[in-house]
mmCIF file of C-alpha atoms in Angstrom:
data_model
loop_
_atom_site.group_PDB
_atom_site.id
_atom_site.type_symbol
_atom_site.label_atom_id
_atom_site.label_comp_id
_atom_site.label_asym_id
_atom_site.label_seq_id
_atom_site.Cartn_x
_atom_site.Cartn_y
_atom_site.Cartn_z
ATOM 1 C CA MET A 24 23.119 -12.144 -85.422
ATOM 2 C CA GLY A 25 25.264 -14.002 -82.887
ATOM 3 C CA SER A 26 29.032 -13.808 -82.629
ATOM 4 C CA GLN A 27 29.331 -17.338 -84.024
ATOM 5 C CA GLU A 28 28.017 -16.179 -87.383
ATOM 6 C CA LEU A 29 30.718 -13.580 -87.673
ATOM 7 C CA THR A 30 33.966 -15.523 -87.847
ATOM 8 C CA GLY A 31 35.392 -18.816 -89.063
ATOM 9 C CA THR A 32 33.672 -22.104 -89.997
ATOM 10 C CA SER A 33 33.645 -25.559 -88.488
ATOM 11 C CA GLY A 34 31.443 -28.375 -89.787
ATOM 12 C CA GLY A 35 29.081 -25.967 -91.504
ATOM 13 C CA HIS A 36 28.804 -23.737 -88.410
ATOM 14 C CA LEU A 37 30.688 -20.538 -87.729
ATOM 15 C CA GLU A 38 32.928 -20.469 -84.658
ATOM 16 C CA ALA A 39 34.399 -17.552 -82.740
ATOM 17 C CA PRO A 40 37.576 -17.450 -80.684
ATOM 18 C CA ALA A 41 36.911 -17.784 -76.947
ATOM 19 C CA ALA A 42 38.090 -14.254 -76.129
ATOM 20 C CA GLN A 43 35.773 -12.650 -78.674
ATOM 21 C CA GLU A 44 32.812 -14.718 -77.508
ATOM 22 C CA SER A 45 33.553 -13.621 -73.976
ATOM 23 C CA VAL A 46 33.283 -9.976 -75.000
ATOM 24 C CA TRP A 47 29.978 -10.584 -76.777
ATOM 25 C CA SER A 48 28.534 -12.444 -73.808
ATOM 26 C CA GLY A 49 29.338 -9.588 -71.451
ATOM 27 C CA GLY A 50 32.411 -11.108 -69.881
ATOM 28 C CA GLY A 51 34.877 -8.612 -71.319
ATOM 29 C CA SER A 52 35.869 -5.163 -70.113
ATOM 30 C CA PRO A 53 36.053 -2.914 -73.177
ATOM 31 C CA TYR A 54 36.886 0.139 -71.024
ATOM 32 C CA ALA A 55 39.256 -1.803 -68.735
ATOM 33 C CA ILE A 56 36.607 -1.784 -66.008
ATOM 34 C CA GLY A 57 33.994 -4.350 -65.001
ATOM 35 C CA SER A 58 30.548 -3.829 -66.519
ATOM 36 C CA LYS A 59 28.809 -3.582 -63.114
ATOM 37 C CA LYS A 60 31.252 -0.988 -61.874
ATOM 38 C CA LEU A 61 30.982 0.965 -65.125
ATOM 39 C CA GLY A 62 27.204 0.910 -64.730
ATOM 40 C CA MET A 63 27.447 2.316 -61.197
ATOM 41 C CA TRP A 64 29.825 5.095 -62.301
ATOM 42 C CA LEU A 65 27.472 6.091 -65.122
ATOM 43 C CA PHE A 66 24.542 6.075 -62.684
ATOM 44 C CA ILE A 67 26.548 8.292 -60.331
ATOM 45 C CA VAL A 68 27.328 10.735 -63.156
ATOM 46 C CA SER A 69 23.653 10.988 -64.124
ATOM 47 C CA ASP A 70 22.564 11.368 -60.481
ATOM 48 C CA ALA A 71 25.263 14.002 -59.901
ATOM 49 C CA ILE A 72 23.888 15.994 -62.835
ATOM 50 C CA THR A 73 20.371 15.731 -61.354
ATOM 51 C CA PHE A 74 21.537 17.022 -57.966
ATOM 52 C CA SER A 75 23.625 19.756 -59.667
ATOM 53 C CA ALA A 76 20.549 20.981 -61.512
ATOM 54 C CA LEU A 77 18.493 21.018 -58.294
ATOM 55 C CA LEU A 78 21.202 22.820 -56.296
ATOM 56 C CA ILE A 79 21.653 25.423 -59.034
ATOM 57 C CA ALA A 80 17.870 25.876 -59.314
ATOM 58 C CA TYR A 81 17.850 26.450 -55.523
ATOM 59 C CA SER A 82 20.653 29.009 -55.877
ATOM 60 C CA TYR A 83 18.726 30.762 -58.628
ATOM 61 C CA VAL A 84 15.490 31.159 -56.679
ATOM 62 C CA ARG A 85 17.459 32.198 -53.609
ATOM 63 C CA VAL A 86 19.389 35.029 -55.268
ATOM 64 C CA ALA A 87 16.307 36.059 -57.240
ATOM 65 C CA SER A 88 14.091 36.368 -54.163
ATOM 66 C CA GLU A 89 14.200 39.491 -52.034
ATOM 67 C CA ASP A 90 12.859 37.879 -48.862
ATOM 68 C CA TRP A 91 14.580 34.482 -48.819
ATOM 69 C CA PRO A 92 14.272 33.046 -45.293
ATOM 70 C CA THR A 93 17.374 31.910 -43.378
ATOM 71 C CA PRO A 94 15.912 29.854 -40.523
ATOM 72 C CA PHE A 95 19.036 27.745 -39.890
ATOM 73 C CA HIS A 96 20.709 29.421 -36.921
ATOM 74 C CA PHE A 97 23.933 28.159 -35.369
ATOM 75 C CA TYR A 98 22.039 26.452 -32.580
ATOM 76 C CA PRO A 99 20.290 24.092 -32.977
ATOM 77 C CA SER A 100 20.137 23.812 -36.794
ATOM 78 C CA VAL A 101 23.831 24.061 -37.805
ATOM 79 C CA VAL A 102 24.957 22.006 -34.797
ATOM 80 C CA LYS A 103 22.440 19.285 -35.657
ATOM 81 C CA ALA A 104 23.441 19.331 -39.347
ATOM 82 C CA THR A 105 27.088 19.036 -38.267
ATOM 83 C CA VAL A 106 26.289 15.937 -36.216
ATOM 84 C CA MET A 107 24.472 14.537 -39.279
ATOM 85 C CA THR A 108 27.592 15.301 -41.334
ATOM 86 C CA LEU A 109 29.716 13.492 -38.756
ATOM 87 C CA PHE A 110 27.511 10.393 -39.028
ATOM 88 C CA LEU A 111 27.748 10.349 -42.845
ATOM 89 C CA LEU A 112 31.504 11.011 -42.952
ATOM 90 C CA THR A 113 32.119 8.279 -40.384
ATOM 91 C CA SER A 114 29.898 5.886 -42.315
ATOM 92 C CA SER A 115 32.030 6.581 -45.393
ATOM 93 C CA VAL A 116 35.144 5.494 -43.478
ATOM 94 C CA THR A 117 33.439 2.321 -42.238
ATOM 95 C CA MET A 118 32.419 1.669 -45.866
ATOM 96 C CA VAL A 119 36.004 1.901 -47.161
ATOM 97 C CA MET A 120 36.980 -0.451 -44.326
ATOM 98 C CA ALA A 121 34.298 -2.869 -45.569
ATOM 99 C CA VAL A 122 35.649 -2.661 -49.122
ATOM 100 C CA ARG A 123 39.194 -3.201 -47.852
ATOM 101 C CA ALA A 124 38.125 -6.231 -45.778
ATOM 102 C CA ALA A 125 36.185 -7.623 -48.755
ATOM 103 C CA LYS A 126 39.226 -7.295 -51.033
ATOM 104 C CA LEU A 127 41.293 -9.151 -48.433
ATOM 105 C CA GLY A 128 38.686 -11.940 -48.382
ATOM 106 C CA ALA A 129 37.532 -11.303 -44.792
ATOM 107 C CA ARG A 130 33.812 -11.828 -45.355
ATOM 108 C CA LYS A 131 32.650 -11.576 -41.716
ATOM 109 C CA SER A 132 34.704 -8.473 -41.094
ATOM 110 C CA ALA A 133 33.353 -6.841 -44.277
ATOM 111 C CA ALA A 134 29.770 -7.618 -43.235
ATOM 112 C CA LYS A 135 30.409 -6.046 -39.811
ATOM 113 C CA TRP A 136 31.851 -2.861 -41.338
ATOM 114 C CA ILE A 137 28.849 -2.666 -43.687
ATOM 115 C CA GLY A 138 26.591 -3.022 -40.624
ATOM 116 C CA ALA A 139 28.380 -0.076 -38.984
ATOM 117 C CA THR A 140 27.860 1.925 -42.189
ATOM 118 C CA MET A 141 24.148 1.146 -42.103
ATOM 119 C CA LEU A 142 23.955 2.380 -38.501
ATOM 120 C CA GLY A 143 25.521 5.688 -39.568
ATOM 121 C CA GLY A 144 22.946 5.993 -42.341
ATOM 122 C CA LEU A 145 20.071 5.217 -39.993
ATOM 123 C CA ALA A 146 21.277 7.802 -37.453
ATOM 124 C CA PHE A 147 21.416 10.371 -40.266
ATOM 125 C CA ILE A 148 17.861 9.560 -41.383
ATOM 126 C CA ILE A 149 16.499 9.803 -37.821
ATOM 127 C CA LEU A 150 18.126 13.197 -37.191
ATOM 128 C CA HIS A 151 16.949 14.503 -40.553
ATOM 129 C CA ALA A 152 13.403 13.282 -39.954
ATOM 130 C CA ILE A 153 13.402 15.114 -36.584
ATOM 131 C CA GLU A 154 14.510 18.294 -38.349
ATOM 132 C CA TRP A 155 11.759 17.936 -40.932
ATOM 133 C CA ALA A 156 9.175 17.438 -38.157
ATOM 134 C CA GLU A 157 10.400 20.590 -36.365
ATOM 135 C CA LEU A 158 10.224 22.680 -39.556
ATOM 136 C CA ILE A 159 6.741 21.383 -40.349
ATOM 137 C CA HIS A 160 5.703 22.160 -36.742
ATOM 138 C CA GLU A 161 6.951 25.739 -37.280
ATOM 139 C CA GLY A 162 4.643 26.059 -40.294
ATOM 140 C CA VAL A 163 6.954 25.300 -43.225
ATOM 141 C CA ARG A 164 5.088 23.675 -46.101
ATOM 142 C CA LEU A 165 5.953 23.057 -49.755
ATOM 143 C CA PHE A 166 4.576 26.426 -50.859
ATOM 144 C CA GLN A 167 4.323 28.476 -47.671
ATOM 145 C CA ASN A 168 6.283 29.350 -44.579
ATOM 146 C CA PRO A 169 6.014 32.010 -41.855
ATOM 147 C CA TRP A 170 9.199 33.879 -42.828
ATOM 148 C CA GLY A 171 9.328 34.814 -46.525
ATOM 149 C CA SER A 172 9.576 33.413 -50.037
ATOM 150 C CA PRO A 173 7.196 30.447 -50.340
ATOM 151 C CA LEU A 174 9.692 28.626 -52.585
ATOM 152 C CA PHE A 175 11.944 27.931 -49.579
ATOM 153 C CA GLY A 176 9.876 24.939 -48.451
ATOM 154 C CA ALA A 177 9.642 23.477 -51.962
ATOM 155 C CA SER A 178 13.383 23.681 -52.591
ATOM 156 C CA PHE A 179 14.396 22.479 -49.116
ATOM 157 C CA PHE A 180 12.022 19.521 -48.950
ATOM 158 C CA THR A 181 12.701 18.502 -52.570
ATOM 159 C CA LEU A 182 16.488 18.453 -52.258
ATOM 160 C CA THR A 183 16.796 17.032 -48.763
ATOM 161 C CA GLY A 184 13.928 14.615 -49.451
ATOM 162 C CA LEU A 185 15.597 13.289 -52.590
ATOM 163 C CA HIS A 186 18.857 12.933 -50.665
ATOM 164 C CA MET A 187 17.181 11.215 -47.720
ATOM 165 C CA THR A 188 15.538 8.799 -50.167
ATOM 166 C CA HIS A 189 19.006 7.976 -51.506
ATOM 167 C CA VAL A 190 20.258 7.356 -47.965
ATOM 168 C CA ALA A 191 17.275 5.114 -47.150
ATOM 169 C CA ILE A 192 17.730 3.132 -50.385
ATOM 170 C CA GLY A 193 21.444 2.924 -49.599
ATOM 171 C CA VAL A 194 20.798 1.421 -46.160
ATOM 172 C CA VAL A 195 18.580 -1.285 -47.685
ATOM 173 C CA TYR A 196 21.059 -1.869 -50.543
ATOM 174 C CA LEU A 197 23.930 -2.285 -48.064
ATOM 175 C CA GLY A 198 21.847 -4.699 -45.980
ATOM 176 C CA VAL A 199 21.306 -6.905 -49.025
ATOM 177 C CA ILE A 200 24.982 -6.710 -49.981
ATOM 178 C CA ALA A 201 26.107 -7.572 -46.418
ATOM 179 C CA ALA A 202 23.802 -10.597 -46.276
ATOM 180 C CA LEU A 203 24.757 -11.928 -49.717
ATOM 181 C CA PHE A 204 28.477 -11.221 -49.399
ATOM 182 C CA GLY A 205 28.578 -12.678 -45.889
ATOM 183 C CA SER A 206 27.034 -15.894 -47.180
ATOM 184 C CA GLY A 207 29.476 -16.094 -50.098
ATOM 185 C CA ARG A 208 27.025 -15.375 -52.899
ATOM 186 C CA LEU A 209 28.695 -12.130 -54.035
ATOM 187 C CA ASP A 210 32.301 -11.179 -54.668
ATOM 188 C CA SER A 211 34.337 -8.230 -53.433
ATOM 189 C CA GLU A 212 33.567 -6.135 -56.512
ATOM 190 C CA ASP A 213 29.904 -6.003 -55.457
ATOM 191 C CA VAL A 214 30.931 -4.556 -52.077
ATOM 192 C CA GLU A 215 33.142 -2.008 -53.851
ATOM 193 C CA ILE A 216 30.253 -0.985 -56.131
ATOM 194 C CA SER A 217 27.880 -0.538 -53.170
ATOM 195 C CA GLY A 218 30.636 1.551 -51.566
ATOM 196 C CA LEU A 219 30.696 3.851 -54.603
ATOM 197 C CA TYR A 220 26.975 4.467 -54.159
ATOM 198 C CA TRP A 221 27.365 5.161 -50.434
ATOM 199 C CA HIS A 222 30.237 7.622 -50.893
ATOM 200 C CA PHE A 223 28.206 9.410 -53.535
ATOM 201 C CA VAL A 224 25.399 9.894 -50.995
ATOM 202 C CA ASP A 225 27.982 11.376 -48.607
ATOM 203 C CA LEU A 226 29.346 13.580 -51.401
ATOM 204 C CA VAL A 227 25.920 15.053 -52.191
ATOM 205 C CA TRP A 228 25.411 15.890 -48.505
ATOM 206 C CA VAL A 229 28.657 17.923 -48.530
ATOM 207 C CA PHE A 230 27.041 20.236 -51.095
ATOM 208 C CA ILE A 231 23.592 20.333 -49.449
ATOM 209 C CA PHE A 232 25.107 21.078 -46.020
ATOM 210 C CA THR A 233 27.126 24.000 -47.410
ATOM 211 C CA VAL A 234 24.446 25.503 -49.619
ATOM 212 C CA PHE A 235 21.501 25.222 -47.212
ATOM 213 C CA TYR A 236 23.017 25.557 -43.746
ATOM 214 C CA LEU A 237 26.189 27.639 -44.127
ATOM 215 C CA ILE A 238 25.739 30.041 -47.064
ATOM 216 C CA MET B 8 43.583 -3.909 -55.054
ATOM 217 C CA GLY B 9 44.374 -0.648 -56.751
ATOM 218 C CA GLY B 10 43.883 2.565 -54.852
ATOM 219 C CA THR B 11 43.180 1.128 -51.391
ATOM 220 C CA MET B 12 45.101 2.556 -48.441
ATOM 221 C CA SER B 13 45.965 1.536 -44.915
ATOM 222 C CA TYR B 14 43.452 1.966 -42.061
ATOM 223 C CA LYS B 15 45.518 4.906 -40.854
ATOM 224 C CA GLY B 16 45.355 6.548 -44.266
ATOM 225 C CA TYR B 17 41.555 6.371 -44.392
ATOM 226 C CA TRP B 18 41.172 7.740 -40.846
ATOM 227 C CA SER B 19 43.563 10.564 -41.780
ATOM 228 C CA ILE B 20 41.290 11.538 -44.682
ATOM 229 C CA TRP B 21 38.326 11.378 -42.273
ATOM 230 C CA GLY B 22 40.191 13.696 -39.883
ATOM 231 C CA ILE B 23 40.906 16.200 -42.675
ATOM 232 C CA LEU B 24 37.239 16.115 -43.723
ATOM 233 C CA LEU B 25 36.144 16.825 -40.141
ATOM 234 C CA LEU B 26 38.680 19.627 -39.837
ATOM 235 C CA LEU B 27 37.381 21.190 -43.057
ATOM 236 C CA THR B 28 33.801 20.903 -41.746
ATOM 237 C CA MET B 29 34.766 22.693 -38.519
ATOM 238 C CA THR B 30 36.599 25.366 -40.547
ATOM 239 C CA MET B 31 33.461 25.911 -42.620
ATOM 240 C CA ILE B 32 31.370 26.352 -39.473
ATOM 241 C CA ALA B 33 33.918 28.862 -38.166
ATOM 242 C CA ILE B 34 33.733 30.788 -41.462
ATOM 243 C CA GLU B 35 29.940 30.860 -41.159
ATOM 244 C CA ALA B 36 30.140 32.079 -37.545
ATOM 245 C CA LEU B 37 32.584 34.905 -38.370
ATOM 246 C CA THR B 38 31.119 38.095 -39.776
ATOM 247 C CA LEU B 39 33.071 38.113 -43.031
ATOM 248 C CA PRO B 40 31.927 39.966 -46.162
ATOM 249 C CA ALA B 41 29.440 37.745 -48.013
ATOM 250 C CA ALA B 42 31.595 37.339 -51.145
ATOM 251 C CA VAL B 43 34.650 36.302 -49.107
ATOM 252 C CA ALA B 44 32.650 33.853 -46.982
ATOM 253 C CA ILE B 45 31.037 32.250 -50.052
ATOM 254 C CA LEU B 46 34.410 31.939 -51.782
ATOM 255 C CA LEU B 47 36.029 30.292 -48.744
ATOM 256 C CA LEU B 48 33.059 27.960 -48.180
ATOM 257 C CA ALA B 49 33.031 26.945 -51.852
ATOM 258 C CA ALA B 50 36.772 26.226 -51.749
ATOM 259 C CA ALA B 51 36.403 24.076 -48.608
ATOM 260 C CA MET B 52 33.376 22.302 -50.128
ATOM 261 C CA MET B 53 35.247 21.452 -53.334
ATOM 262 C CA THR B 54 38.250 20.226 -51.325
ATOM 263 C CA LYS B 55 35.973 17.896 -49.352
ATOM 264 C CA ALA B 56 34.363 16.664 -52.588
ATOM 265 C CA THR B 57 37.813 15.985 -54.084
ATOM 266 C CA LEU B 58 38.917 14.020 -51.006
ATOM 267 C CA ILE B 59 35.750 11.885 -51.046
ATOM 268 C CA THR B 60 35.825 11.133 -54.784
ATOM 269 C CA GLY B 61 39.608 10.770 -55.044
ATOM 270 C CA TRP B 62 40.388 8.761 -51.916
ATOM 271 C CA PHE B 63 37.155 7.133 -50.670
ATOM 272 C CA MET B 64 35.750 6.387 -54.139
ATOM 273 C CA HIS B 65 39.285 5.735 -55.472
ATOM 274 C CA LEU B 66 38.607 7.841 -58.560
ATOM 275 C CA ARG B 67 42.278 8.843 -58.719
ATOM 276 C CA SER B 68 43.230 5.207 -59.382
ATOM 277 C CA GLU B 69 40.400 4.474 -61.848
ATOM 278 C CA THR B 70 40.965 4.369 -65.607
ATOM 279 C CA ARG B 71 41.297 7.688 -67.428
ATOM 280 C CA PHE B 72 38.036 6.980 -69.238
ATOM 281 C CA ILE B 73 36.074 6.871 -65.975
ATOM 282 C CA MET B 74 37.936 9.816 -64.484
ATOM 283 C CA TRP B 75 37.234 12.091 -67.440
ATOM 284 C CA CYS B 76 33.622 10.900 -67.749
ATOM 285 C CA VAL B 77 32.927 11.800 -64.136
ATOM 286 C CA VAL B 78 34.901 15.025 -63.908
ATOM 287 C CA LEU B 79 33.970 16.526 -67.282
ATOM 288 C CA ALA B 80 30.300 15.536 -67.254
ATOM 289 C CA THR B 81 29.577 16.943 -63.799
ATOM 290 C CA LEU B 82 31.796 20.038 -63.906
ATOM 291 C CA LEU B 83 30.760 21.114 -67.409
ATOM 292 C CA THR B 84 27.057 20.661 -66.621
ATOM 293 C CA ALA B 85 27.394 22.605 -63.365
ATOM 294 C CA ALA B 86 29.427 25.391 -65.020
ATOM 295 C CA PHE B 87 26.980 25.619 -67.915
ATOM 296 C CA LEU B 88 23.983 25.931 -65.564
ATOM 297 C CA VAL B 89 25.717 28.413 -63.236
ATOM 298 C CA PHE B 90 26.808 30.778 -65.991
ATOM 299 C CA LEU B 91 23.484 30.448 -67.792
ATOM 300 C CA LEU B 92 21.182 30.985 -64.808
ATOM 301 C CA VAL B 93 22.865 32.766 -61.912
ATOM 302 C CA PRO B 94 23.607 36.118 -63.654
ATOM 303 C CA ASP B 95 19.929 36.288 -64.573
ATOM 304 C CA GLY B 96 18.873 35.435 -61.021
ATOM 305 C CA MET B 97 21.131 38.115 -59.560
ATOM 306 C CA ASP B 98 18.966 40.748 -61.204
ATOM 307 C CA ALA B 99 17.476 41.876 -57.885
ATOM 308 C CA ASN B 100 14.012 40.657 -57.017
ATOM 309 C CA ARG B 101 13.599 39.014 -60.407
ATOM 310 C CA LEU B 102 10.959 36.596 -59.193
ATOM 311 C CA ALA B 103 8.707 39.508 -58.143
ATOM 312 C CA GLU B 104 7.934 39.906 -61.856
ATOM 313 C CA TYR B 105 6.134 36.548 -61.732
ATOM 314 C CA PRO B 106 3.506 36.762 -58.990
#
């Protein structure tokens, strides 16, 4: 049943006021927020709950295991993870710069800032992949490792792997946004929404870095 | 353009985040009692999360609906899981019962 059948008549057909039709066709903002942005926030909430569950599951198996391995020593593991943190934090700043430039209508500048953000993401992925390769070389597998509880590998690779997948998807997503926004086919809200996703990726790393490398 | 700041403001937040990261590494390097270290690290971690969501994601200038959706959904789920699971897991060597 369309909105036109709901209100008023005109020449045998029902007619709706323009504002109401706009709401029914998706043009309205019932929660005082654009539908695309609302969608991204709801995605972020659901993804945050997923990562929360995984981090808490990791905490559970860690405190419940007598011989939980702690292979991340200050050098090189913590130092390397800190450099990875630096790349992600810096990429978050370049992303807010991109959003700011987009809001001001500076399309080329916004695309450049997004490019810098992508570089930060790529640097993070490369460093993380090197760390994975080193751990695998030392004998860490999903269900075995040379040091203790076999669940260490499963929890580490699952959480960091899921996060790295988010970063990789984010880099591609930002590339698409930069190209389309730079050519004038998207508006500044699309850049802002991609920024929300990127900051979320940074936010998740704050928790992973603390729980895996520092505690 | 609600919630956006100056370039200087964003770099200041970045500086605070870096400072907190360095503080966390210092806490890890010091030989503090485990409970104290975990408490300090958790406090620093939550401060960093608040700065990222509030200032970079501009959550503090979003509508109340979005703010409460995000804060309540994530915090209540996390609290529920922590209080449900962690006390059970702290029963020493619990997983040894399941070879």
